[in-house]
Every structure is written in structure tokens, then in C-alpha cells.
Coordinates of C-alpha atoms and ligand atoms in Angstrom, one line a residue:
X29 CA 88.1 99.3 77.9
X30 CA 85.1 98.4 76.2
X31 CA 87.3 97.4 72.7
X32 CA 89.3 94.8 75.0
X33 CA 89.6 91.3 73.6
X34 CA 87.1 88.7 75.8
X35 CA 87.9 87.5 78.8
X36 CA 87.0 83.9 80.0
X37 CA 87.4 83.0 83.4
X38 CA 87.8 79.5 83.9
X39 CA 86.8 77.3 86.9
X40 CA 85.5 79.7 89.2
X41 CA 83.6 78.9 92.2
X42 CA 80.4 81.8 93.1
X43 CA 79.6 82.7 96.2
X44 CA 75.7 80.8 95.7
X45 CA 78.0 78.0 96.3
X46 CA 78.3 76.5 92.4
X47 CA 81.9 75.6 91.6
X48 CA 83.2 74.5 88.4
X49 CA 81.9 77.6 86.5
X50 CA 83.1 79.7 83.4
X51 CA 82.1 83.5 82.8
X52 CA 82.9 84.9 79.3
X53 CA 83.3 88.6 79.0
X54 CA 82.4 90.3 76.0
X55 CA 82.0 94.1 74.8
X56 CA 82.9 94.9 78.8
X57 CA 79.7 92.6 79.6
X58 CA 79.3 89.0 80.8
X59 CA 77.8 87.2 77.6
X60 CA 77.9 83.8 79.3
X61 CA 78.3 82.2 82.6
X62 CA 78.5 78.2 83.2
X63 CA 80.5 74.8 83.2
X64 CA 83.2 74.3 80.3
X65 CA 82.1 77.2 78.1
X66 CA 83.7 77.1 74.6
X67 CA 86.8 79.7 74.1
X68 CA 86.0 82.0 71.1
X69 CA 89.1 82.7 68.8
X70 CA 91.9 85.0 70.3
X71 CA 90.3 85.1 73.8
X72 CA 92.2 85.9 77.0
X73 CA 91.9 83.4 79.9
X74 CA 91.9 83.8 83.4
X75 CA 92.4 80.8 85.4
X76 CA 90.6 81.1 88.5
X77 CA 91.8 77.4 89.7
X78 CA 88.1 76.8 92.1
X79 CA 88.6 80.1 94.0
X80 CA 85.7 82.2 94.7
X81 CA 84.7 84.9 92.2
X82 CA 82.4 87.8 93.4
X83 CA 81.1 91.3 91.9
X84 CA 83.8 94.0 92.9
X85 CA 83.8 95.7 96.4
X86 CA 81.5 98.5 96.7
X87 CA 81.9 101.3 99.4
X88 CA 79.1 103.6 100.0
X89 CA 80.7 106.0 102.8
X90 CA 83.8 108.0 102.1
X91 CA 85.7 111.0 102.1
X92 CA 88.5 110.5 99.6
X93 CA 88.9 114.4 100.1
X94 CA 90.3 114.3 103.7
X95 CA 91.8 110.6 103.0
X96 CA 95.6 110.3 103.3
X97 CA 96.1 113.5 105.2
X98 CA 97.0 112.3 108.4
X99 CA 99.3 114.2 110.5
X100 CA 98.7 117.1 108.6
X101 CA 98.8 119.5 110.3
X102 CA 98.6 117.7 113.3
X103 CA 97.4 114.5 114.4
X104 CA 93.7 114.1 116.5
X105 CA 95.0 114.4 120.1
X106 CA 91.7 113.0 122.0
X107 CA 90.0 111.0 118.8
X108 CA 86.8 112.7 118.8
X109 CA 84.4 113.4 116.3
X110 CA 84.7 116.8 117.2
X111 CA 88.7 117.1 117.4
X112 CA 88.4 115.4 113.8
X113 CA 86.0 118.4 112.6
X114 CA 88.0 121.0 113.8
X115 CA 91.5 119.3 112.8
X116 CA 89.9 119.2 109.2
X117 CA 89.3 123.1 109.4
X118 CA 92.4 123.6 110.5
X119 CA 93.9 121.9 107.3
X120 CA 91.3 123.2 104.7
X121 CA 92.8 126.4 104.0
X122 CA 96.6 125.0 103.6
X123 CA 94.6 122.4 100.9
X124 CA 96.0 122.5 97.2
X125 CA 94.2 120.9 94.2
X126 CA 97.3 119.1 93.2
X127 CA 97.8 117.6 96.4
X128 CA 94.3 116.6 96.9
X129 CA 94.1 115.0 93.7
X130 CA 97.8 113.5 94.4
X131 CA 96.0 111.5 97.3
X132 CA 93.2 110.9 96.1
X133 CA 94.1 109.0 93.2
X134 CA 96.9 107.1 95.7
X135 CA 93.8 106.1 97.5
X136 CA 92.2 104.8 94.2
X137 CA 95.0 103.1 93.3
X138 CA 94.9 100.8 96.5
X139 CA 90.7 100.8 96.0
X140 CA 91.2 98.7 92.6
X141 CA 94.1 96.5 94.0
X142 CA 91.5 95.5 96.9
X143 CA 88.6 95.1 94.2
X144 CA 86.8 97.9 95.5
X145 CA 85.3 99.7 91.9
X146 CA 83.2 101.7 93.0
X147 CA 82.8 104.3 96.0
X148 CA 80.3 107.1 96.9
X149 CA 82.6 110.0 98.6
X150 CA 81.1 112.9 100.2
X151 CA 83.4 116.1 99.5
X152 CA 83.3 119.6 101.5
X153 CA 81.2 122.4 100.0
X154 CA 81.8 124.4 103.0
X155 CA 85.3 125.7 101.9
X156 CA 84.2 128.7 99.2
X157 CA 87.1 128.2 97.2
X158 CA 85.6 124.6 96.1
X159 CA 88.8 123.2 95.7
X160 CA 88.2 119.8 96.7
X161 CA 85.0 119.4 95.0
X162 CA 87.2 120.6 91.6
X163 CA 89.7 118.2 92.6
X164 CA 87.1 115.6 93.3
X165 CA 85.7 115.9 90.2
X166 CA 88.9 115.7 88.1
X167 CA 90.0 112.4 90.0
X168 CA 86.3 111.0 88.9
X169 CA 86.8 111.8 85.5
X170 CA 90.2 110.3 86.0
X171 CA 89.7 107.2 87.1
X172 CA 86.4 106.1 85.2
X173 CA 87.6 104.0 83.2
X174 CA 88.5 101.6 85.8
X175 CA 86.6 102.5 89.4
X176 CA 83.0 104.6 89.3
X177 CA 83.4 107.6 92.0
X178 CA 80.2 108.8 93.3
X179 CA 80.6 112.1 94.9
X180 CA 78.3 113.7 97.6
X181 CA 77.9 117.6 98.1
X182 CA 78.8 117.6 101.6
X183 CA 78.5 120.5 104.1
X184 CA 80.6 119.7 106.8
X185 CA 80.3 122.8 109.1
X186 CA 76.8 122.8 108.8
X187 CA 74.4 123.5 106.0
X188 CA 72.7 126.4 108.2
X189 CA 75.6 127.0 110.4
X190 CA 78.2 127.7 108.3
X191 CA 78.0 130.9 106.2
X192 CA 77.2 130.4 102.1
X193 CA 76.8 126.9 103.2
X194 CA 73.8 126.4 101.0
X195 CA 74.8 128.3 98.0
X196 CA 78.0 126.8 97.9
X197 CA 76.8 123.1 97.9
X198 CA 73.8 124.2 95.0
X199 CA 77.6 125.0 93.3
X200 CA 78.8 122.0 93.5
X201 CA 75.9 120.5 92.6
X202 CA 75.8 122.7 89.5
X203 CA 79.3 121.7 88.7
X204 CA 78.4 118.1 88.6
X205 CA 78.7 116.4 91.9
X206 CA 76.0 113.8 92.1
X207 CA 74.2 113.3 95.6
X208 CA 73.0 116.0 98.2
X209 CA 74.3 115.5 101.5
X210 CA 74.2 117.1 105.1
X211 CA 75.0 116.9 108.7
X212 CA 71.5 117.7 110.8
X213 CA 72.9 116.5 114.0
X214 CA 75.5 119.3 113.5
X215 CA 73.4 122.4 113.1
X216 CA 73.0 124.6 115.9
X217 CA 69.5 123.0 117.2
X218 CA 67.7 120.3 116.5
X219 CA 65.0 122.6 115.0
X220 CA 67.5 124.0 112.6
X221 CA 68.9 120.4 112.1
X222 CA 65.1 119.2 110.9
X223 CA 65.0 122.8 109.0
X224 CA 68.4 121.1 106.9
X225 CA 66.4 118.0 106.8
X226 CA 64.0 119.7 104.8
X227 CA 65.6 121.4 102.6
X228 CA 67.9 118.9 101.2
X229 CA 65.2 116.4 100.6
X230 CA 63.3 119.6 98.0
X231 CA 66.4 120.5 96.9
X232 CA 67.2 116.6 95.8
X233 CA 63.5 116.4 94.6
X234 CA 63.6 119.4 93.0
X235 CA 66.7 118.1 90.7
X236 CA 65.9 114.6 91.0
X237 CA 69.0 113.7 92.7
X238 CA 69.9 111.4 95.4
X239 CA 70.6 111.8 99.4
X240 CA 72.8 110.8 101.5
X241 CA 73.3 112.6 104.6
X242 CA 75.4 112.4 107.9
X243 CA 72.2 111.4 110.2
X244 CA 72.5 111.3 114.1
X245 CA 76.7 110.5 114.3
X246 CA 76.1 111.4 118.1
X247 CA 75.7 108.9 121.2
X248 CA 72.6 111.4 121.8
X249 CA 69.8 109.0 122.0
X250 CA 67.6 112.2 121.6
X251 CA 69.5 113.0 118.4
X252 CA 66.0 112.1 115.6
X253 CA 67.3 113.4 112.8
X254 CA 66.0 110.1 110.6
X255 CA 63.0 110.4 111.6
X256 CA 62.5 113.5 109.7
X257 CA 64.4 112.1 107.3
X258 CA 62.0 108.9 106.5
X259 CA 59.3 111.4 107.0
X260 CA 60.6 113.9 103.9
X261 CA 61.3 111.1 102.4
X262 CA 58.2 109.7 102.0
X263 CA 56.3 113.2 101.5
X264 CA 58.3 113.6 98.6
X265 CA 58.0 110.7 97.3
X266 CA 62.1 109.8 97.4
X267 CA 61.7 105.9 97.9
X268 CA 64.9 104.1 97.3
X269 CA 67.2 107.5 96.5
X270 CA 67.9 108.4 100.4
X271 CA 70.4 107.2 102.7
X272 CA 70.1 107.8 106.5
X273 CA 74.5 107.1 107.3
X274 CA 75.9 106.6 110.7
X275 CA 72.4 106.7 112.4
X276 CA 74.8 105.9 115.5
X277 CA 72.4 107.8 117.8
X278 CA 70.0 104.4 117.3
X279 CA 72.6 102.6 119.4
X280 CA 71.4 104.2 122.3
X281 CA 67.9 105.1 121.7
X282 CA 65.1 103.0 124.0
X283 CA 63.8 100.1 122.1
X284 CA 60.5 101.4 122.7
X285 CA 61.2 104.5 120.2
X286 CA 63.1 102.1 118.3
X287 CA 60.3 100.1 117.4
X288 CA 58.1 102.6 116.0
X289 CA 61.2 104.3 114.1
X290 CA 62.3 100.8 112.4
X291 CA 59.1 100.3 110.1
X292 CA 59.2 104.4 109.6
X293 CA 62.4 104.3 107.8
X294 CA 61.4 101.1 106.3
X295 CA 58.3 102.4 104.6
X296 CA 60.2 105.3 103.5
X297 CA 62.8 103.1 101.7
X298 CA 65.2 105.1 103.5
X299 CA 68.8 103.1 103.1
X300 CA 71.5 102.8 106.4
X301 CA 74.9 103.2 106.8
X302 CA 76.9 101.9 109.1
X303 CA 81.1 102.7 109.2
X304 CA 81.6 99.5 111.5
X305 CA 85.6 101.0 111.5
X306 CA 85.0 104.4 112.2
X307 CA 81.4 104.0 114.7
X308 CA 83.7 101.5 116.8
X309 CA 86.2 104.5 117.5
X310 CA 84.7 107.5 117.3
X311 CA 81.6 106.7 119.9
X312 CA 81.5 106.4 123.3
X313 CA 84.4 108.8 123.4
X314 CA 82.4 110.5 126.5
X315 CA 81.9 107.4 128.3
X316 CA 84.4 105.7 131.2
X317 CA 83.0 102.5 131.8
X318 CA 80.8 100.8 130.2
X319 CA 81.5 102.3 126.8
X320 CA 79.1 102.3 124.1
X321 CA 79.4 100.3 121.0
X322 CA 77.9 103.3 119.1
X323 CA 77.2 101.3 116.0
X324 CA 73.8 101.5 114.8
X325 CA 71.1 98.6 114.9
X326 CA 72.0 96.9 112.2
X327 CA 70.8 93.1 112.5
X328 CA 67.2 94.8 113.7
X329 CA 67.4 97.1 110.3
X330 CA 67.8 94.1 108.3
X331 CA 65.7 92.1 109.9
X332 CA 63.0 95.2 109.4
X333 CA 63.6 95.1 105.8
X334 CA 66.0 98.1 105.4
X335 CA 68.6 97.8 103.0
X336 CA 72.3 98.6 105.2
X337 CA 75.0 98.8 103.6
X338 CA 78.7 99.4 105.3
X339 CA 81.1 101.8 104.9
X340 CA 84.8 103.1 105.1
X341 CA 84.5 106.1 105.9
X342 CA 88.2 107.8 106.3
X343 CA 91.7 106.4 106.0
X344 CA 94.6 108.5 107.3
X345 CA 92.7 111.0 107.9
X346 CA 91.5 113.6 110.9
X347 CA 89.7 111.1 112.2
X348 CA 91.2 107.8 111.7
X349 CA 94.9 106.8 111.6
X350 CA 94.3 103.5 110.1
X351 CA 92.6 102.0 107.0
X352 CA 93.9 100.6 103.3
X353 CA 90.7 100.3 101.3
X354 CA 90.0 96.9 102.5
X355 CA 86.3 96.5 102.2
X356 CA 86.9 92.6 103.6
X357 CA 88.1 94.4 106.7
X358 CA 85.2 97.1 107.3
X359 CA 82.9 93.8 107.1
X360 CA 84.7 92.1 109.6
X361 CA 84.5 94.6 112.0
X362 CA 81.2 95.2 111.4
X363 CA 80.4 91.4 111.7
X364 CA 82.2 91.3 115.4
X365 CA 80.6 95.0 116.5
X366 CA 77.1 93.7 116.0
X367 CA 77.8 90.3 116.5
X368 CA 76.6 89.0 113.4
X369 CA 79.2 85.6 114.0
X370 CA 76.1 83.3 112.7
X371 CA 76.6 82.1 108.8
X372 CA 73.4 84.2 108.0
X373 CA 74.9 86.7 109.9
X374 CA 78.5 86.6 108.6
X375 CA 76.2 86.5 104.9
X376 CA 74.7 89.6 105.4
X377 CA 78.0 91.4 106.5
X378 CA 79.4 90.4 103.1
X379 CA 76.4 91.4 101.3
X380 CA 76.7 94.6 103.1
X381 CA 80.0 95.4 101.2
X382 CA 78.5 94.4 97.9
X383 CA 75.2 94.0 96.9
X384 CA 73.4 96.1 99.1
X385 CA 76.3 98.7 99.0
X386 CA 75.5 98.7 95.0
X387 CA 71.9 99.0 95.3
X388 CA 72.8 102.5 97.4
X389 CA 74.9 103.7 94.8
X390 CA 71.8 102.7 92.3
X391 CA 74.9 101.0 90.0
X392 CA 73.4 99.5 87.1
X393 CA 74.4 96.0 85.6
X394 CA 76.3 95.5 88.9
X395 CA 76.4 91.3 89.6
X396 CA 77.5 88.2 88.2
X397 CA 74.7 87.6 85.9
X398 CA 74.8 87.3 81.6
X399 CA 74.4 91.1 80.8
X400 CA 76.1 92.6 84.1
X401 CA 78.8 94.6 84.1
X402 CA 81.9 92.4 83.5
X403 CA 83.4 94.0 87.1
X404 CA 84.7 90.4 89.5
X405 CA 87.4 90.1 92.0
X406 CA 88.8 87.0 92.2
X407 CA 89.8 85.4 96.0
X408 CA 92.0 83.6 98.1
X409 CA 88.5 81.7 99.7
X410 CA 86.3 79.6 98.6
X411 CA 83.3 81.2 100.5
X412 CA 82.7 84.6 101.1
X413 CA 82.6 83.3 104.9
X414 CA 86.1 82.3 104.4
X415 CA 86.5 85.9 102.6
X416 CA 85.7 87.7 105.3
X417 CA 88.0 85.3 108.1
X418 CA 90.9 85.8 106.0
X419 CA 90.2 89.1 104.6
X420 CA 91.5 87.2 101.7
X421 CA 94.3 88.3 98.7
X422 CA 92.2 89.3 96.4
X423 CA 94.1 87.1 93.4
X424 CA 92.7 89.3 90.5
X425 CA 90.6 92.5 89.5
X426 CA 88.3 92.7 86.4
X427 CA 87.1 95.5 85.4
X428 CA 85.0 95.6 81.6
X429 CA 86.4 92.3 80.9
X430 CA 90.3 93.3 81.7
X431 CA 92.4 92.4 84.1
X432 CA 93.2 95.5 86.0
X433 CA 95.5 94.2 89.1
X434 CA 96.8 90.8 90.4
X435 CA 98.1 90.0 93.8
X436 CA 100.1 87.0 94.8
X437 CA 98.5 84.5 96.7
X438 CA 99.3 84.8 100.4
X439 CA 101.3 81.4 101.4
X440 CA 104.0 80.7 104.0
X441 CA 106.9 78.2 103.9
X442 CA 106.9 76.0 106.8
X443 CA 109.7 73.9 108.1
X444 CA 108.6 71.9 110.0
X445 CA 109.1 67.9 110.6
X446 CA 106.4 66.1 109.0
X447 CA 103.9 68.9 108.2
X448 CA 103.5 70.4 104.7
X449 CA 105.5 72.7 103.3
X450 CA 103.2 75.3 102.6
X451 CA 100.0 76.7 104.0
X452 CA 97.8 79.5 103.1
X453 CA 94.9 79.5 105.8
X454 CA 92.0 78.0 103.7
X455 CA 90.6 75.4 105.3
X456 CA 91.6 72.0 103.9
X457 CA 88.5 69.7 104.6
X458 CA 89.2 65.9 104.4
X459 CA 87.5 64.0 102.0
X460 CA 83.6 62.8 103.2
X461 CA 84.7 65.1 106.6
X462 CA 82.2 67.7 105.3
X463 CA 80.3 69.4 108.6
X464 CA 82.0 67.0 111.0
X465 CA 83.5 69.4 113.4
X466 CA 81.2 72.0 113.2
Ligands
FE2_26 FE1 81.4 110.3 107.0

């Protein structure tokens, strides 16, 4: 895409609030960004008419292989975690390549129409056959051009429970999937769980890969998996390349342990995970009344100085019957699950779909900046607040300085006696009414 003629968007508002603004791509790069910018000759225009423009959707928890196989063979009866594990074993060996591709790339096809670009998927090495890691990988090369797939060797059974567990993900990883993942929680002890720990963390440092594991998905408050997590971390000097995801046990922890966990992970520049969508249903599945949450801390993360990012997790899948790639909509619920409803709040749930999603991912030239990727999604909002109340048509995709997909605005056609005819949910603020009724 890179030999596409430029791009200049016109009159776009950013979500630092500037409106008014023009960003030129060039040679699949922003080459200038501000008011009335001059059109070079032959140049393609995009006119964003003072909606918001913001880097693409990222999502950095997914598992494209299991997406879009709901109902086969069966659908998740009681809607546990568990249930969900076994269903997926149940389908594994009826998998085909073709078919998992067929899906996946469905699913890819929606990402880009949401402005979601790029996603880290985790993918089952426990399956000796490696069919959905080969699959995986040919839907990556597939869709590169227009959405970057990050794919995590994932041993869903158990990396010491499951037989050839190990030597099957160091495959994967030798056939080119990029991140090391695990499932501690889900090993037969906890010993054996911190045993996984450790040998993922050497194995990444040994290869100088990334980590991203499954950490504590239980409502166990004695499930500590992250500790040992920050703690490998830090021995091996893995700053910034690890991700604790889910972490849901921290939702029911004491405070007292949580407060000498929060600066642990934070000195380990250990990244979190939360999947707002999936933490909301899956947990407190064991309860009656009052139920658990199950989310993981995520305003006392943040406000430790961890980087926490959300994610999608599934979509049609063993575990979840619902979801369209709508990265707008994993914030949301995130946002109400840990009660984030302040502006700063409702900020930092956008973010945690973009920028800090990127930074997990380790994306480079990702952001709106002269000499970032030229990746923006234009939206039906004019703040990113709005964004998220509206989970807002998302107008148009760029991706390298093209136009990849367009989506009609989302208006309705009142009747109605002495209203207007049309409305589209923004909120139309009266002239000098600025802040009035807030
Ligand atoms: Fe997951």
C-alpha cells in the first residue's frame, strides 16, 4: 500500500481536543499534520467534516482461533470458564485449516470495518497437529497488508499438564508465532503453575521474545500467579515485554496483599489485561448472591503506574455468544464494570483500547504524530467520550494512507411536529451554552 497516491484528510478534530486540523499521508506515513495544509498535485482527499479522527483500534487479548465457532459442536450449557475449556476440546479435533482460516479472516474482515488494525491473538499449541497455529499464521500473512496480527503460542490445557505441551509450543514458536504464552492458574498446583511461570519467562529471555500469559482467570483470591510473574520478570530483566492478562483473581484478593502486589508488578514493568466483556461473564459463576465483579483492579493499576490495556477476548466462541469486533464496546463495558464514569475515567478507558493497547503490542510508529504510521479511523463523535457513549460509526478506515472501509453515518428520520428531521445522537450544544448543564 505503501505506492498509494497521498491522502489528506481535511478538517478533522483529534481527540487532544484541536479541531480544524489537516493530516497529509505520504509513502504510508503522516508527513504533515495542521490547519489548511496545502494539497500536493493528484492527491486523494478525505473529508472528515470536524469529526474526531483517532489512531486505529488496537486489541491486545484474542483468540481469533476459537472465534466464530459458536454452537459448534454444542453451545456452553452453564457459561463457565471450565465448560468453555472443555467445549473447545471437544471441537479441536473436528478443526480443519480451511475452516479456521475461513473464520478467521471473517473475523478480520469486521476488525478493519470497526478500525481495529491490529490485534495480539493467542492460538492453541496444545493440539499436536498445529493446525491452528498453521492457519493462524497463513491468515497473518494474509491480512498484513491491511491489519498487523500478533499471535501468542498458547497452551491451553496446560503447559505441564497437557502432554508435549512444551515441545509443541517451542514449534510454534519455531514456525514463527511471536509471543510466549501460558495458563499457570491451570496447571495441576500452584507449584507447578509457578514451575510454568518460570519457564516461559527463560524461554522468552532465552529468544528475546515477548509474554503474555493467562495469569490468575480464577475468583481464587489465593490464585498468585503474577506475583511470580513480576518476580521473573524482573530477574530476567524482561521490563516492558510481559503481560500479566485477566489477573481476575485481584478482584478478590485482600487489599492488604494488594498493596504490596501493585508496586511489584509495577517495578517489573509488568503490563495488565483486562477482557471487561468476557471478566463480566465468565466470573462469579460459583457465587449466588452477591456475585463478584471478577474484573481485575484496574483504576488502582493505573493509578499505580501499570500500563492496562483491554481486551476482546472471544466472539462466537466456547465461551462467549456475543461480540462483533467492536473495540468502542469492550471499553464501555470496561468503563461501567470498574466504574470509571468520571471524564478522566472514561479517558483512560479509551486509552485502554488504543494507546496503551499499542504500547503492549510494542507497535512502532503507532499515533497521530508526523512520521507515524498513516493508520486513523475516522468517527461519528467529536470526543472520544462521545466515542465511547455512542460506540460511534466509525465513518472511515485508513490504513498506509488508503482508505480501507467506510460506514454510513448512523442518522434517523424523525417525523415529528416541530422537531428536526434528522438526528444522530451527538450532542448539539447551543451556541455560548458550553458546560451549562453539566
Ligand atoms: Fe483469553
Amino acid at each position: 500500500m505503501d505506492s498509494l497516491p497521498p491522502l489528506l484528510i481535511r478538517d478533522a478534530r483529534l481527540p487532544d481536543g484541536r479541531s480544524g486540523i489537516d493530516l497529509l499521508a505520504e509513502g504510508g506515513r503522516f508527513t504533515a499534520i495542521g490547519p489548511a495544509l496545502p494539497a500536493p498535485a493528484g492527491v486523494e482527499v478525505l473529508d472528515a467534516q470536524g469529526w474526531l479522527l483517532i489512531p486505529p483500534f488496537v486489541d491486545a487479548h484474542f483468540h481469533l482461533d476459537a472465534a466464530l465457532s459458536h454452537g459448534l459442536p454444542r453451545v456452553n450449557a452453564s457459561g463457565t470458564l471450565l465448560e468453555g475449556i472443555a467445549l473447545w476440546g471437544e471441537l479441536k479435533p473436528l478443526l480443519t485449516e480451511e475452516a479456521l482460516v475461513d473464520r478467521a479472516l471473517q473475523y478480520c474482515d469486521w476488525a478493519v470495518a470497526r478500525g481495529l488494525l491490529a490485534i495480539r491473538s493467542h492460538v492453541d499449541v496444545c493440539d499436536g497437529r498445529l493446525l491452528a497455529v498453521r492457519a493462524l499464521l497463513e491468515v497473518k500473512r494474509r491480512v498484513a497488508p491491511w491489519l498487523d496480527l500478533q499471535l501468542v503460542a498458547f497452551p491451553q490445557d496446560g503447559l505441564l499438564r497437557a502432554p508435549g505441551a512444551l515441545a509443541n509450543l517451542k514449534r510454534a514458536l519455531d514456525l514463527g508465532v511471536d509471543v510466549v504464552g501460558g495458563i499457570p492458574h491451570f496447571e495441576r498446583t500452584a507449584e507447578q503453575g509457578g514451575e510454568s511461570v518460570r519457564l516461559l519467562c527463560e524461554l522468552a529471555a532465552e529468544r528475546g521474545l515477548r509474554v503474555d500469559m493467562h495469569c490468575d482467570e480464577s475468583d481464587d483470591p489465593l490464585s498468585r500467579h503474577i506475583e511470580t510473574l513480576a518476580f521473573h520478570t524482573r530477574r530476567l530483566g524482561l521490563h516492558g515485554r510481559v503481560t500479566g492478562s485477566h489477573l481476575t483473581s485481584m478482584h478478590s484478593m485482600n487489599n492488604y496483599y494488594v498493596s504490596k502486589l501493585l508496586p511489584l508488578i509495577a517495578e517489573a514493568g509488568v503490563h495488565a489485561v483486562a477482557n471487561p466483556l468476557i471478566n463480566i461473564t465468565l466470573q462469579g459463576r460459583h457465587d449466588s448472591y452477591p456475585k463478584r465483579r471478577g474484573m481485575t483492579r484496574v483504576p488502582e493499576l493505573l493509578a499505580a503506574g501499570v500500563n492496562v490495556g483491554f481486551g476482546h477476548d472471544c466472539a462466537l466462541d466456547p465461551w462467549y455468544a456475543l461480540g462483533s469486533a467492536d473495540m468502542l464496546e469492550v471499553a464501555a463495558m470496561g468503563l461501567h464494570v470498574a466504574q470509571m464514569t468520571s471524564l478522566a475515567g472514561q479517558r483512560q478507558c479509551f486509552d485502554a483500547v488504543t494507546a496503551n493497547n499499542a504500547r503492549i503490542l510494542g507497535l512502532e510508529g503507532y499515533g497521530l504524530e508526523v512520521g507515524c504510521r498513516a493508520d486513523a479511523v475516522l468517527l461519528q463523535a467529536r470526543t472520544p467520550e462521545e466515542a465511547l457513549r455512542l460506540r460511534a460509526q466509525r465513518l472511515a478506515v485508513v490504513r498506509r494512507g488508503g482508505v480501507v472501509s467506510r460506514m454510513a453515518p448512523a442518522t434517523a428520520h424523525l417525523s415529528l411536529p416541530g422537531r428536526p428531521a434528522r438526528v444522530d445522537f451527538t450532542r448539539q450544544m447551543r451556541a455560548g451554552a458550553a458546560g451549562a448543564d453539566r
